Short mmCIF file of C-alpha atoms in Angstrom, two decimals:
data_model
loop_
_atom_site.label_atom_id
_atom_site.label_comp_id
_atom_site.label_asym_id
_atom_site.label_seq_id
_atom_site.Cartn_x
_atom_site.Cartn_y
_atom_site.Cartn_z
CA UNK A 1 8.95 -31.32 -26.76
CA UNK A 2 12.31 -29.88 -25.70
CA UNK A 3 11.48 -26.75 -27.70
CA UNK A 4 8.66 -26.06 -25.23
CA UNK A 5 10.42 -25.90 -21.90
CA UNK A 6 7.64 -24.37 -19.85
CA UNK A 7 5.16 -27.21 -20.05
CA UNK A 8 4.59 -27.96 -16.39
CA UNK A 9 8.12 -28.57 -15.15
CA UNK A 10 8.29 -29.80 -11.61
CA UNK A 11 10.20 -28.28 -8.70
CA UNK A 12 10.32 -30.01 -5.31
CA UNK A 13 7.69 -32.53 -6.40
CA UNK A 14 5.16 -29.88 -7.46
CA UNK A 15 4.61 -28.18 -10.82
CA UNK A 16 6.05 -24.64 -10.87
CA UNK A 17 2.51 -23.32 -11.19
CA UNK A 18 1.41 -24.74 -7.84
CA UNK A 19 4.16 -22.86 -6.00
CA UNK A 20 3.26 -19.55 -7.64
CA UNK A 21 -0.47 -19.95 -7.02
CA UNK A 22 0.24 -20.79 -3.38
CA UNK A 23 2.37 -17.66 -2.81
CA UNK A 24 -0.44 -15.47 -4.18
CA UNK A 25 -3.18 -17.15 -2.15
CA UNK A 26 -1.27 -17.12 1.14
CA UNK A 27 -0.07 -13.52 0.64
CA UNK A 28 -3.54 -12.13 -0.05
CA UNK A 29 -5.07 -14.12 2.81
CA UNK A 30 -2.50 -12.97 5.39
CA UNK A 31 -2.66 -9.34 4.18
CA UNK A 32 -6.49 -9.35 4.27
CA UNK A 33 -6.50 -10.72 7.81
CA UNK A 34 -4.12 -7.98 9.02
CA UNK A 35 -6.17 -5.30 7.18
CA UNK A 36 -9.36 -6.60 8.78
CA UNK A 37 -7.74 -6.61 12.25
CA UNK A 38 -6.44 -3.05 11.83
CA UNK A 39 -9.80 -1.90 10.50
CA UNK A 40 -11.77 -3.42 13.39
CA UNK A 41 -9.35 -2.01 15.97
CA UNK A 42 -9.48 1.43 14.31
CA UNK A 43 -13.25 1.49 14.35
CA UNK A 44 -14.20 -0.23 17.57
CA UNK A 45 -11.11 0.16 19.72
CA UNK A 46 -11.16 2.69 22.55
CA UNK A 47 -10.45 6.25 21.44
CA UNK A 48 -11.82 9.74 21.84
CA UNK A 49 -14.87 10.92 19.91
CA UNK A 50 -14.61 12.99 16.75
CA UNK A 51 -13.92 12.13 13.12
CA UNK A 52 -11.04 9.72 12.77
CA UNK A 53 -7.76 11.58 12.21
CA UNK A 54 -6.76 9.09 9.51
CA UNK A 55 -9.72 10.23 7.43
CA UNK A 56 -8.15 13.65 7.00
CA UNK A 57 -6.26 12.70 3.86
CA UNK A 58 -9.19 11.47 1.77
CA UNK A 59 -9.94 14.93 0.43
CA UNK A 60 -7.63 17.68 -0.60
CA UNK A 61 -3.88 17.47 -0.73
CA UNK A 62 -3.15 16.79 2.91
CA UNK A 63 -1.35 13.52 2.27
CA UNK A 64 1.07 12.80 5.07
CA UNK A 65 4.16 10.92 4.03
CA UNK A 66 4.52 7.48 5.59
CA UNK A 67 8.05 6.43 6.49
CA UNK A 68 9.36 3.02 7.58
CA UNK A 69 10.27 4.68 10.91
CA UNK A 70 6.81 6.19 11.48
CA UNK A 71 5.21 2.85 10.61
CA UNK A 72 7.54 0.95 12.96
CA UNK A 73 6.87 3.34 15.84
CA UNK A 74 3.13 3.15 15.25
CA UNK A 75 3.25 -0.64 15.29
CA UNK A 76 5.31 -0.64 18.50
CA UNK A 77 2.59 1.50 20.12
CA UNK A 78 -0.07 -0.89 18.80
CA UNK A 79 -1.65 1.93 16.79
CA UNK A 80 -4.62 0.45 14.84
CA UNK A 81 -4.06 2.61 11.75
CA UNK A 82 -0.43 1.42 11.62
CA UNK A 83 -1.65 -2.20 11.74
CA UNK A 84 -4.01 -1.37 8.88
CA UNK A 85 -1.09 0.14 6.94
CA UNK A 86 1.02 -2.95 7.61
CA UNK A 87 -1.76 -5.05 6.06
CA UNK A 88 -1.83 -2.82 2.98
CA UNK A 89 1.97 -3.07 2.73
CA UNK A 90 1.76 -6.89 2.96
CA UNK A 91 -0.72 -6.79 0.07
CA UNK A 92 1.74 -4.71 -1.99
CA UNK A 93 4.54 -7.14 -1.06
CA UNK A 94 2.61 -10.22 -2.26
CA UNK A 95 3.40 -9.79 -5.99
CA UNK A 96 6.98 -8.86 -5.05
CA UNK A 97 7.40 -12.18 -3.23
CA UNK A 98 5.81 -13.93 -6.22
CA UNK A 99 8.40 -12.36 -8.56
CA UNK A 100 11.26 -13.38 -6.23
CA UNK A 101 9.84 -16.90 -6.18
CA UNK A 102 9.62 -16.98 -9.99
CA UNK A 103 13.31 -16.01 -10.18
CA UNK A 104 14.20 -18.95 -7.91
CA UNK A 105 12.10 -21.33 -10.00
CA UNK A 106 13.85 -20.22 -13.22
CA UNK A 107 17.20 -20.61 -11.45
CA UNK A 108 16.33 -24.19 -10.43
CA UNK A 109 15.62 -24.89 -14.11
CA UNK A 110 18.97 -23.31 -15.03
CA UNK A 111 17.26 -20.76 -17.29
CA UNK A 112 19.62 -17.83 -16.69
CA UNK A 113 18.13 -15.48 -19.30
CA UNK A 114 14.84 -15.59 -17.44
CA UNK A 115 16.52 -15.36 -14.05
CA UNK A 116 18.04 -12.10 -15.27
CA UNK A 117 14.70 -10.84 -16.63
CA UNK A 118 12.87 -11.70 -13.40
CA UNK A 119 15.64 -10.15 -11.29
CA UNK A 120 15.29 -6.90 -13.27
CA UNK A 121 11.55 -6.81 -12.53
CA UNK A 122 12.31 -7.49 -8.88
CA UNK A 123 14.89 -4.68 -8.75
CA UNK A 124 12.35 -2.26 -10.19
CA UNK A 125 9.71 -3.29 -7.65
CA UNK A 126 12.16 -2.91 -4.77
CA UNK A 127 13.16 0.51 -6.07
CA UNK A 128 9.49 1.56 -5.84
CA UNK A 129 9.21 0.06 -2.37
CA UNK A 130 12.36 1.86 -1.28
CA UNK A 131 10.36 5.03 -1.76
CA UNK A 132 12.01 6.38 -4.90
CA UNK A 133 9.78 9.23 -6.02
CA UNK B 1 -17.77 8.68 16.31
CA UNK B 2 -20.49 6.94 14.37
CA UNK B 3 -19.70 8.83 11.16
CA UNK B 4 -16.43 7.03 10.57
CA UNK B 5 -17.91 3.56 11.08
CA UNK B 6 -20.70 4.32 8.66
CA UNK B 7 -18.32 5.74 6.08
CA UNK B 8 -16.09 2.65 6.25
CA UNK B 9 -19.06 0.27 6.03
CA UNK B 10 -20.50 2.16 3.06
CA UNK B 11 -17.11 2.04 1.35
CA UNK B 12 -16.89 -1.70 1.96
CA UNK B 13 -20.38 -2.32 0.56
CA UNK B 14 -19.81 -0.18 -2.50
CA UNK B 15 -16.46 -1.89 -3.13
CA UNK B 16 -18.16 -5.30 -3.03
CA UNK B 17 -20.44 -4.01 -5.80
CA UNK B 18 -17.52 -2.62 -7.81
CA UNK B 19 -15.56 -5.88 -7.46
CA UNK B 20 -18.60 -7.92 -8.50
CA UNK B 21 -19.37 -5.74 -11.52
CA UNK B 22 -15.70 -5.61 -12.53
CA UNK B 23 -15.37 -9.36 -12.34
CA UNK B 24 -18.63 -10.10 -14.19
CA UNK B 25 -17.91 -7.60 -16.98
CA UNK B 26 -14.40 -9.00 -17.39
CA UNK B 27 -12.83 -5.57 -16.94
CA UNK B 28 -11.41 -6.29 -13.48
CA UNK B 29 -12.17 -4.79 -10.10
CA UNK B 30 -10.03 -1.69 -10.40
CA UNK B 31 -11.70 0.12 -13.22
CA UNK B 32 -14.79 1.04 -11.17
CA UNK B 33 -13.11 1.90 -7.87
CA UNK B 34 -11.72 5.32 -8.82
CA UNK B 35 -15.11 6.45 -10.25
CA UNK B 36 -16.78 5.09 -7.13
CA UNK B 37 -14.52 7.02 -4.76
CA UNK B 38 -14.46 10.27 -6.73
CA UNK B 39 -17.94 10.53 -8.25
CA UNK B 40 -19.66 8.43 -5.58
CA UNK B 41 -17.88 9.49 -2.39
CA UNK B 42 -16.61 12.92 -3.47
CA UNK B 43 -12.98 12.06 -2.81
CA UNK B 44 -10.00 13.72 -4.46
CA UNK B 45 -8.72 11.66 -7.41
CA UNK B 46 -5.15 11.20 -6.10
CA UNK B 47 -5.96 9.31 -2.86
CA UNK B 48 -8.66 7.47 -4.85
CA UNK B 49 -5.98 6.25 -7.30
CA UNK B 50 -3.76 5.23 -4.36
CA UNK B 51 -6.54 3.23 -2.69
CA UNK B 52 -7.55 1.66 -6.01
CA UNK B 53 -4.08 0.47 -7.02
CA UNK B 54 -3.76 -1.47 -3.75
CA UNK B 55 -7.25 -2.98 -4.20
CA UNK B 56 -6.25 -4.07 -7.73
CA UNK B 57 -3.54 -6.31 -6.24
CA UNK B 58 -6.15 -8.02 -4.03
CA UNK B 59 -8.73 -8.55 -6.78
CA UNK B 60 -6.30 -9.78 -9.45
CA UNK B 61 -4.42 -12.26 -7.28
CA UNK B 62 -7.26 -14.74 -6.85
CA UNK B 63 -7.88 -15.08 -10.58
CA UNK B 64 -4.13 -15.07 -11.27
CA UNK B 65 -3.65 -18.01 -8.90
CA UNK B 66 -6.47 -20.02 -10.51
CA UNK B 67 -5.26 -19.40 -14.06
CA UNK B 68 -1.67 -20.32 -13.14
CA UNK B 69 -2.88 -23.51 -11.49
CA UNK B 70 -4.92 -24.41 -14.58
CA UNK B 71 -1.76 -24.03 -16.73
CA UNK B 72 -3.34 -21.31 -18.87
CA UNK B 73 -0.72 -18.67 -18.00
CA UNK B 74 2.41 -18.38 -20.14
CA UNK B 75 4.95 -17.65 -17.40
CA UNK B 76 7.78 -16.77 -19.81
CA UNK B 77 5.69 -14.27 -21.75
CA UNK B 78 4.37 -12.94 -18.43
CA UNK B 79 7.81 -12.37 -16.92
CA UNK B 80 9.17 -10.76 -20.10
CA UNK B 81 6.23 -8.36 -20.41
CA UNK B 82 6.19 -7.62 -16.68
CA UNK B 83 9.46 -5.83 -17.26
CA UNK B 84 7.63 -3.47 -19.64
CA UNK B 85 4.51 -3.02 -17.48
CA UNK B 86 6.42 -2.39 -14.25
CA UNK B 87 8.73 0.09 -15.99
CA UNK B 88 5.60 1.80 -17.30
CA UNK B 89 3.86 1.76 -13.91
CA UNK B 90 6.97 3.23 -12.32
CA UNK B 91 6.92 6.02 -14.91
CA UNK B 92 3.19 6.57 -14.39
CA UNK B 93 3.49 6.87 -10.60
CA UNK B 94 6.36 9.36 -10.91
CA UNK B 95 4.44 11.33 -13.55
CA UNK B 96 1.15 11.42 -11.61
CA UNK B 97 1.92 14.36 -9.24
CA UNK B 98 2.73 16.55 -12.24
CA UNK B 99 -0.49 15.79 -14.10
CA UNK B 100 -3.50 18.06 -13.48
CA UNK B 101 -6.43 16.29 -11.79
CA UNK B 102 -8.76 17.29 -14.67
CA UNK B 103 -6.42 15.61 -17.13
CA UNK B 104 -6.51 12.48 -14.93
CA UNK B 105 -10.33 12.48 -15.06
CA UNK B 106 -10.40 12.90 -18.85
CA UNK B 107 -7.76 10.21 -19.34
CA UNK B 108 -9.71 7.88 -17.06
CA UNK B 109 -12.94 8.44 -19.00
CA UNK B 110 -11.21 7.81 -22.32
CA UNK B 111 -9.44 4.66 -21.10
CA UNK B 112 -12.77 3.36 -19.79
CA UNK B 113 -14.47 4.01 -23.13
CA UNK B 114 -11.66 2.29 -25.02
CA UNK B 115 -11.78 -0.69 -22.64
CA UNK B 116 -15.45 -1.14 -23.39
CA UNK B 117 -14.96 -1.30 -27.17
CA UNK B 118 -13.06 -4.61 -27.37
CA UNK B 119 -15.42 -6.05 -24.75
CA UNK B 120 -18.35 -5.22 -26.99
CA UNK B 121 -16.64 -6.39 -30.16
CA UNK B 122 -15.27 -9.68 -28.90
CA UNK B 123 -17.85 -12.14 -30.10
CA UNK B 124 -15.77 -15.09 -31.21
CA UNK B 125 -12.84 -16.59 -29.42
CA UNK B 126 -11.35 -18.84 -32.07
CA UNK B 127 -7.71 -19.85 -32.07
CA UNK B 128 -5.24 -17.76 -34.06
CA UNK B 129 -3.82 -19.77 -36.99
CA UNK B 130 -0.54 -19.74 -38.91
CA UNK B 131 1.31 -17.58 -36.42
CA UNK B 132 4.97 -17.25 -37.37
CA UNK B 133 7.15 -16.78 -34.29
CA UNK B 134 9.44 -13.75 -34.51
CA UNK B 135 13.19 -14.23 -33.86
CA UNK B 136 12.98 -12.91 -30.31
CA UNK B 137 10.12 -15.28 -29.48
CA UNK B 138 12.14 -18.20 -30.84
CA UNK B 139 15.26 -17.24 -28.96
CA UNK B 140 13.40 -16.80 -25.66
CA UNK B 141 11.32 -19.92 -26.37
CA UNK B 142 8.03 -18.10 -25.75
CA UNK B 143 5.80 -20.52 -27.67
CA UNK B 144 4.06 -22.97 -25.40
CA UNK B 145 1.16 -25.32 -24.89
CA UNK B 146 -2.07 -24.95 -22.99
CA UNK B 147 -4.90 -27.34 -22.15
CA UNK B 148 -8.12 -26.49 -23.96
CA UNK B 149 -10.68 -27.77 -21.48
CA UNK B 150 -13.79 -27.89 -23.71
CA UNK B 151 -12.06 -30.12 -26.28
CA UNK B 152 -9.73 -31.82 -23.81
CA UNK B 153 -6.76 -31.26 -26.15
CA UNK B 154 -3.32 -29.76 -25.57
CA UNK B 155 -2.98 -26.80 -27.95
CA UNK B 156 0.42 -25.62 -29.21
CA UNK B 157 0.83 -21.95 -30.04
CA UNK B 158 3.52 -19.54 -31.22
CA UNK B 159 4.16 -15.92 -30.26
CA UNK B 160 4.76 -13.11 -32.76
CA UNK B 161 5.60 -9.38 -32.77
CA UNK B 162 7.23 -9.38 -29.33
CA UNK B 163 8.66 -5.81 -29.61
CA UNK B 164 5.22 -4.38 -30.49
CA UNK B 165 3.68 -6.21 -27.54
CA UNK B 166 6.48 -4.98 -25.28
CA UNK B 167 5.84 -1.37 -26.32
CA UNK B 168 2.09 -1.68 -25.78
CA UNK B 169 2.73 -3.18 -22.36
CA UNK B 170 4.86 -0.22 -21.39
CA UNK B 171 1.93 2.08 -22.24
CA UNK B 172 -0.46 -0.18 -20.32
CA UNK B 173 1.89 0.16 -17.35
CA UNK B 174 2.00 3.97 -17.55
CA UNK B 175 -1.81 4.09 -17.59
CA UNK B 176 -1.98 1.69 -14.65
CA UNK B 177 0.48 3.79 -12.63
CA UNK B 178 -1.30 7.05 -13.47
CA UNK B 179 -4.90 5.95 -12.97
CA UNK B 180 -4.74 3.18 -10.37
CA UNK B 181 -6.23 0.51 -12.61
CA UNK B 182 -4.98 -2.89 -13.78
CA UNK B 183 -5.09 -1.95 -17.49
CA UNK B 184 -6.23 -5.52 -18.16
CA UNK B 185 -8.12 -4.61 -21.35
CA UNK B 186 -5.02 -3.05 -22.91
CA UNK B 187 -2.82 -5.94 -21.80
CA UNK B 188 -5.16 -8.48 -23.35
CA UNK B 189 -5.29 -6.40 -26.53
CA UNK B 190 -1.48 -6.36 -26.77
CA UNK B 191 -1.19 -10.12 -26.41
CA UNK B 192 -4.26 -11.02 -28.41
CA UNK B 193 -4.01 -8.61 -31.35
CA UNK B 194 -0.27 -7.89 -31.52
CA UNK B 195 1.37 -11.06 -30.25
CA UNK B 196 -1.38 -13.40 -31.47
CA UNK B 197 -1.65 -15.46 -28.30
CA UNK B 198 -4.83 -17.52 -27.84
CA UNK B 199 -7.49 -15.49 -26.01
CA UNK B 200 -7.51 -17.73 -22.95
CA UNK B 201 -3.74 -17.50 -22.59
CA UNK B 202 -3.88 -13.69 -23.08
CA UNK B 203 -6.49 -13.30 -20.37
CA UNK B 204 -4.65 -15.56 -17.93
CA UNK B 205 -1.24 -13.98 -18.58
CA UNK B 206 -2.71 -10.46 -18.30
CA UNK B 207 -4.09 -11.33 -14.87
CA UNK B 208 -0.72 -12.74 -13.89
CA UNK B 209 0.95 -9.40 -14.69
CA UNK B 210 -1.65 -7.06 -13.15
CA UNK B 211 -0.55 -7.63 -9.54
CA UNK B 212 3.10 -6.96 -10.34
CA UNK B 213 2.24 -3.90 -12.42
CA UNK B 214 0.12 -2.54 -9.58
CA UNK B 215 2.80 -3.29 -6.96
CA UNK B 216 5.36 -1.28 -8.98
CA UNK B 217 3.38 1.93 -8.49
CA UNK B 218 1.62 1.04 -5.21
CA UNK B 219 4.90 1.19 -3.27
CA UNK B 220 5.49 4.73 -4.52
CA UNK B 221 1.92 5.82 -3.68
CA UNK B 222 2.14 4.16 -0.27
CA UNK B 223 5.26 5.98 0.97
CA UNK B 224 3.99 9.20 -0.54
CA UNK B 225 1.07 8.95 1.89
CA UNK B 226 -1.44 8.67 -0.96
CA UNK B 227 -2.93 5.36 0.15
CA UNK B 228 -5.43 6.55 2.80
CA UNK B 229 -5.62 3.50 5.13
CA UNK B 230 -9.24 3.89 6.24
CA UNK B 231 -10.29 4.05 2.58
CA UNK B 232 -7.88 1.54 1.02
CA UNK B 233 -8.57 -1.08 3.75
CA UNK B 234 -12.35 -1.43 3.31
CA UNK B 235 -12.07 -0.95 -0.45
CA UNK B 236 -9.46 -3.72 -0.84
CA UNK B 237 -11.43 -6.15 1.33
CA UNK B 238 -14.76 -5.28 -0.33
CA UNK B 239 -13.40 -5.53 -3.87
CA UNK B 240 -11.79 -8.86 -3.00
CA UNK B 241 -15.12 -10.24 -1.72
CA UNK B 242 -16.95 -8.91 -4.80
CA UNK B 243 -14.41 -10.34 -7.25
CA UNK B 244 -14.45 -13.73 -5.52
CA UNK B 245 -18.25 -13.93 -5.59
CA UNK B 246 -18.25 -12.72 -9.22
CA UNK B 247 -15.83 -15.46 -10.26
CA UNK B 248 -18.16 -18.09 -8.72
CA UNK B 249 -21.24 -16.60 -10.41
CA UNK B 250 -19.55 -16.36 -13.82
CA UNK B 251 -19.44 -20.13 -14.31
CA UNK B 252 -23.23 -20.01 -14.02
CA UNK B 253 -24.07 -17.80 -16.96
CA UNK B 254 -22.86 -16.80 -20.39
CA UNK B 255 -20.06 -14.29 -20.65
CA UNK B 256 -21.61 -12.47 -23.53
CA UNK B 257 -24.98 -11.88 -21.84
CA UNK B 258 -23.19 -10.48 -18.79
CA UNK B 259 -21.10 -8.14 -20.92
CA UNK B 260 -24.13 -6.72 -22.71
CA UNK B 261 -25.93 -6.09 -19.43
CA UNK B 262 -23.04 -4.11 -17.97
CA UNK B 263 -21.89 -2.19 -21.04
CA UNK B 264 -24.40 0.69 -20.55
CA UNK B 265 -23.38 0.98 -16.90
CA UNK B 266 -19.71 1.21 -17.82
CA UNK B 267 -20.43 3.73 -20.59
CA UNK B 268 -22.32 5.88 -18.10
CA UNK B 269 -19.42 5.76 -15.65
CA UNK B 270 -17.01 6.74 -18.44
CA UNK B 271 -19.14 9.75 -19.37
CA UNK B 272 -19.33 10.87 -15.73
CA UNK B 273 -15.56 10.71 -15.38
CA UNK B 274 -15.14 12.71 -18.61
CA UNK B 275 -17.63 15.28 -17.35
CA UNK B 276 -15.59 15.78 -14.19
CA UNK B 277 -12.56 16.70 -16.27
CA UNK B 278 -14.23 19.03 -18.76
#
């Protein structure tokens, strides 16, 4: 069976698969909770009447660029829409963490070809998250 | 203002429906969200794509976790092909601002129609036989084993035509990045038809890759300000609820019956998207 290396190897007492499944479940759960919190605060928190300013960019090309700085400042103010955006960002980060985790698992198995492959995927994802484009 | 609350609640409810339908039809949650937001809610297609691509991460992760846990996913094939899909998604997201919205609508309609075809045609799910592994598959040790639950046996399988699969995955990634969908149908086709993986492994591995593919373009859309938070939030949560409920329901009835019920609905959606572009 040594020709089939990926048949349920174990890392830290658990099959590789359990670790990966766990990262996905926890990531989506945490992100959903933050999204829900931001959504509830946006809708039912105290604020002036009128259509929500964050709805402005659903039609037309009025997209306003989000920057790490604007997000950080919004969060520091406790701005509900920024909390909502943080939740969405956590959702986007979940697969990224999963890829990083996969790289570690391949490294533990000493499978350097696949560490390299996984690291390339990770680099590409981080490039997108760094706001290239 | 009551209008905003109502809008968000309606979005949530509609997304539950889209997630449910996507999960029951086997096409995934994402494929119905862009039509829902554009045709249903009159939104512009670009923010709709941005909201959808984030929701795709939420809906695919649950199934991906279950398949991985059940040892149906081929992690090595998944990681190798993720390189192609994320490269493609990256390309798609960079290309998107330069593509006319009408072209996006037409492309979406066509992709939807083509996704329906294999769903309609897939009647048997027998195991591929006499698959000769190509040199790359041997060198990367891509062949593996999966547990076939109905028979209770461990099934060995080989992987062929890796470069063809890699190329198809790149295209699946471009489409995902352009249109805000998981491109699951095309991913399964690449692994099933080109690489000759068993159907169950193809489906599981496709799901495994969808989240990563979506994340590759979602980051770009997010910082571009094309993920409207008050749309993407309720849509992601709703689609997640719908997909989770759908996965529970699916064990109850036959896949094929479900597919035939939803095919006309999906065809209608495809035609509506095409009509918006023409």
